[in-house]
Amino acid sequence: MERIPILKMGAALLVTIQVDMHDRLAMALEEDLTAKIAGNASKGVLIDISALEIVDSFIGRMLDNIAAVSRMLDAETVVVGMRPAVAITLVELGLALTGVKTALNVERGMALIQRRIDADVVDRGELDDRSAE
Amino acid sequence: MERIPILKMGAALLVTIQVDMHDRLAMALEEDLTAKIAGNASKGVLIDISALEIVDSFIGRMLDNIAAVSRMLDAETVVVGMRPAVAITLVELGLALTGVKTALNVERGMALIQRRIDADVVDRGELDDRSAE
């Protein structure tokens, strides 16, 4: 397998990380994701890492990168399914993933993205009201 | 990685196959899936194979097996994201996956499962009406 599949689920994209990441795979994932975000006008990216028993600084940086790039394209990144042991290790490593939101599982992550979309709609609605005055 | 993650999405479970399957991994997946179907009372299983460039008879049998076991537990299996070349090869191999439903992508597969759930609700509703008479 050369590419990690990206699944479109409504306004969000879902990626499950199952294989060991290396440089080229991470770069390919970033490229594919940006293309899909732009192509589908996606508002959120869910990255499921429940299969990962170890998250090292390389994967931590990759997640941060994906979140930063997605943000530029107006999509929010939510990392879901992190194992408790992984969370402990990340903090011990000093990788607090400050640029990334997290949720316990895919459903909660999806709810987080949906809330953001709803908030955007309200914001746009208010703007329209004001411009109409 | 020893296990393929199974993601709960509402009434359905989602599995993305990204790694080469072997006997023990396939058995572990079947076990995990049946446990999750029973635990969550799931009505559908979505198996995304968009990452697979080759589907051989082993994977074909595994998909058929999962579908058969899921059916026993009242869950429908939908294989999504099959590449056109894979479909051609499967038919050439004489593996038509007759026990498995297919959909173009996760969204359509989810819609298929949702329609089945809605139909079940209608069926139960009619049954209740009759018993009330």
PDB file of C-alpha atoms in Angstrom, chain B residues 27-104:
ATOM      1  CA  MET B  27      -9.523 -14.020  12.249  1.00  0.00           C
ATOM      2  CA  ALA B  28      -8.816 -11.233  14.736  1.00  0.00           C
ATOM      3  CA  LEU B  29     -10.872  -8.844  12.610  1.00  0.00           C
ATOM      4  CA  GLU B  30     -13.809 -11.265  12.482  1.00  0.00           C
ATOM      5  CA  GLU B  31     -13.664 -11.767  16.259  1.00  0.00           C
ATOM      6  CA  ASP B  32     -13.419  -8.045  16.993  1.00  0.00           C
ATOM      7  CA  LEU B  33     -16.238  -7.280  14.566  1.00  0.00           C
ATOM      8  CA  THR B  34     -18.656  -9.824  16.012  1.00  0.00           C
ATOM      9  CA  ALA B  35     -17.910  -8.574  19.538  1.00  0.00           C
ATOM     10  CA  LYS B  36     -18.516  -4.967  18.460  1.00  0.00           C
ATOM     11  CA  ILE B  37     -21.704  -5.798  16.536  1.00  0.00           C
ATOM     12  CA  ALA B  38     -23.096  -7.599  19.578  1.00  0.00           C
ATOM     13  CA  GLY B  39     -21.887  -4.941  22.033  1.00  0.00           C
ATOM     14  CA  ASN B  40     -23.240  -1.954  20.101  1.00  0.00           C
ATOM     15  CA  ALA B  41     -26.279  -3.674  18.557  1.00  0.00           C
ATOM     16  CA  SER B  42     -24.931  -2.431  15.224  1.00  0.00           C
ATOM     17  CA  LYS B  43     -27.130  -2.831  12.174  1.00  0.00           C
ATOM     18  CA  GLY B  44     -24.430  -2.499   9.539  1.00  0.00           C
ATOM     19  CA  VAL B  45     -20.752  -3.046   8.788  1.00  0.00           C
ATOM     20  CA  LEU B  46     -18.953  -0.890   6.216  1.00  0.00           C
ATOM     21  CA  ILE B  47     -15.706  -2.310   4.876  1.00  0.00           C
ATOM     22  CA  ASP B  48     -13.661   0.155   2.861  1.00  0.00           C
ATOM     23  CA  ILE B  49     -11.234  -1.521   0.459  1.00  0.00           C
ATOM     24  CA  SER B  50     -10.256   1.569  -1.550  1.00  0.00           C
ATOM     25  CA  ALA B  51      -6.631   1.067  -0.499  1.00  0.00           C
ATOM     26  CA  LEU B  52      -6.502  -2.447  -1.956  1.00  0.00           C
ATOM     27  CA  GLU B  53      -5.070  -2.748  -5.450  1.00  0.00           C
ATOM     28  CA  ILE B  54      -5.461  -6.506  -5.428  1.00  0.00           C
ATOM     29  CA  VAL B  55      -8.245  -8.583  -3.883  1.00  0.00           C
ATOM     30  CA  ASP B  56      -7.407 -12.270  -4.053  1.00  0.00           C
ATOM     31  CA  SER B  57      -9.549 -15.263  -3.175  1.00  0.00           C
ATOM     32  CA  PHE B  58      -8.378 -15.090   0.452  1.00  0.00           C
ATOM     33  CA  ILE B  59      -9.729 -11.583   0.952  1.00  0.00           C
ATOM     34  CA  GLY B  60     -12.817 -12.471  -1.082  1.00  0.00           C
ATOM     35  CA  ARG B  61     -13.546 -15.360   1.290  1.00  0.00           C
ATOM     36  CA  MET B  62     -12.853 -13.163   4.304  1.00  0.00           C
ATOM     37  CA  LEU B  63     -15.404 -10.582   3.089  1.00  0.00           C
ATOM     38  CA  ASP B  64     -17.954 -13.351   2.449  1.00  0.00           C
ATOM     39  CA  ASN B  65     -17.291 -14.778   5.920  1.00  0.00           C
ATOM     40  CA  ILE B  66     -17.672 -11.430   7.646  1.00  0.00           C
ATOM     41  CA  ALA B  67     -20.933 -10.835   5.762  1.00  0.00           C
ATOM     42  CA  ALA B  68     -22.286 -14.264   6.747  1.00  0.00           C
ATOM     43  CA  VAL B  69     -21.382 -13.876  10.416  1.00  0.00           C
ATOM     44  CA  SER B  70     -22.708 -10.309  10.549  1.00  0.00           C
ATOM     45  CA  ARG B  71     -25.985 -11.453   9.007  1.00  0.00           C
ATOM     46  CA  MET B  72     -26.416 -13.947  11.850  1.00  0.00           C
ATOM     47  CA  LEU B  73     -26.085 -11.019  14.233  1.00  0.00           C
ATOM     48  CA  ASP B  74     -28.628  -8.980  12.220  1.00  0.00           C
ATOM     49  CA  ALA B  75     -26.100  -6.609  10.674  1.00  0.00           C
ATOM     50  CA  GLU B  76     -25.704  -5.949   6.981  1.00  0.00           C
ATOM     51  CA  THR B  77     -22.231  -5.850   5.409  1.00  0.00           C
ATOM     52  CA  VAL B  78     -21.496  -3.313   2.694  1.00  0.00           C
ATOM     53  CA  VAL B  79     -18.150  -3.296   0.892  1.00  0.00           C
ATOM     54  CA  VAL B  80     -17.281   0.203  -0.291  1.00  0.00           C
ATOM     55  CA  GLY B  81     -14.584   1.864  -2.396  1.00  0.00           C
ATOM     56  CA  MET B  82     -13.803  -1.101  -4.623  1.00  0.00           C
ATOM     57  CA  ARG B  83     -11.527  -0.093  -7.492  1.00  0.00           C
ATOM     58  CA  PRO B  84     -12.825  -0.858 -10.997  1.00  0.00           C
ATOM     59  CA  ALA B  85      -9.801  -3.056 -11.719  1.00  0.00           C
ATOM     60  CA  VAL B  86     -10.503  -5.061  -8.554  1.00  0.00           C
ATOM     61  CA  ALA B  87     -14.109  -5.627  -9.610  1.00  0.00           C
ATOM     62  CA  ILE B  88     -12.928  -6.939 -12.998  1.00  0.00           C
ATOM     63  CA  THR B  89     -10.406  -9.275 -11.387  1.00  0.00           C
ATOM     64  CA  LEU B  90     -12.950 -10.604  -8.882  1.00  0.00           C
ATOM     65  CA  VAL B  91     -15.388 -11.514 -11.636  1.00  0.00           C
ATOM     66  CA  GLU B  92     -12.611 -13.082 -13.700  1.00  0.00           C
ATOM     67  CA  LEU B  93     -11.641 -15.161 -10.657  1.00  0.00           C
ATOM     68  CA  GLY B  94     -15.253 -16.284 -10.320  1.00  0.00           C
ATOM     69  CA  LEU B  95     -15.557 -14.503  -6.956  1.00  0.00           C
ATOM     70  CA  ALA B  96     -18.731 -12.493  -7.395  1.00  0.00           C
ATOM     71  CA  LEU B  97     -19.125 -11.812  -3.638  1.00  0.00           C
ATOM     72  CA  THR B  98     -22.784 -12.761  -3.832  1.00  0.00           C
ATOM     73  CA  GLY B  99     -23.316 -12.510  -0.070  1.00  0.00           C
ATOM     74  CA  VAL B 100     -21.949  -8.999   0.145  1.00  0.00           C
ATOM     75  CA  LYS B 101     -23.580  -5.703  -0.785  1.00  0.00           C
ATOM     76  CA  THR B 102     -21.428  -3.040  -2.387  1.00  0.00           C
ATOM     77  CA  ALA B 103     -21.573   0.737  -2.605  1.00  0.00           C
ATOM     78  CA  LEU B 104     -19.402   3.256  -4.402  1.00  0.00           C
TER      79      LEU B 104
END
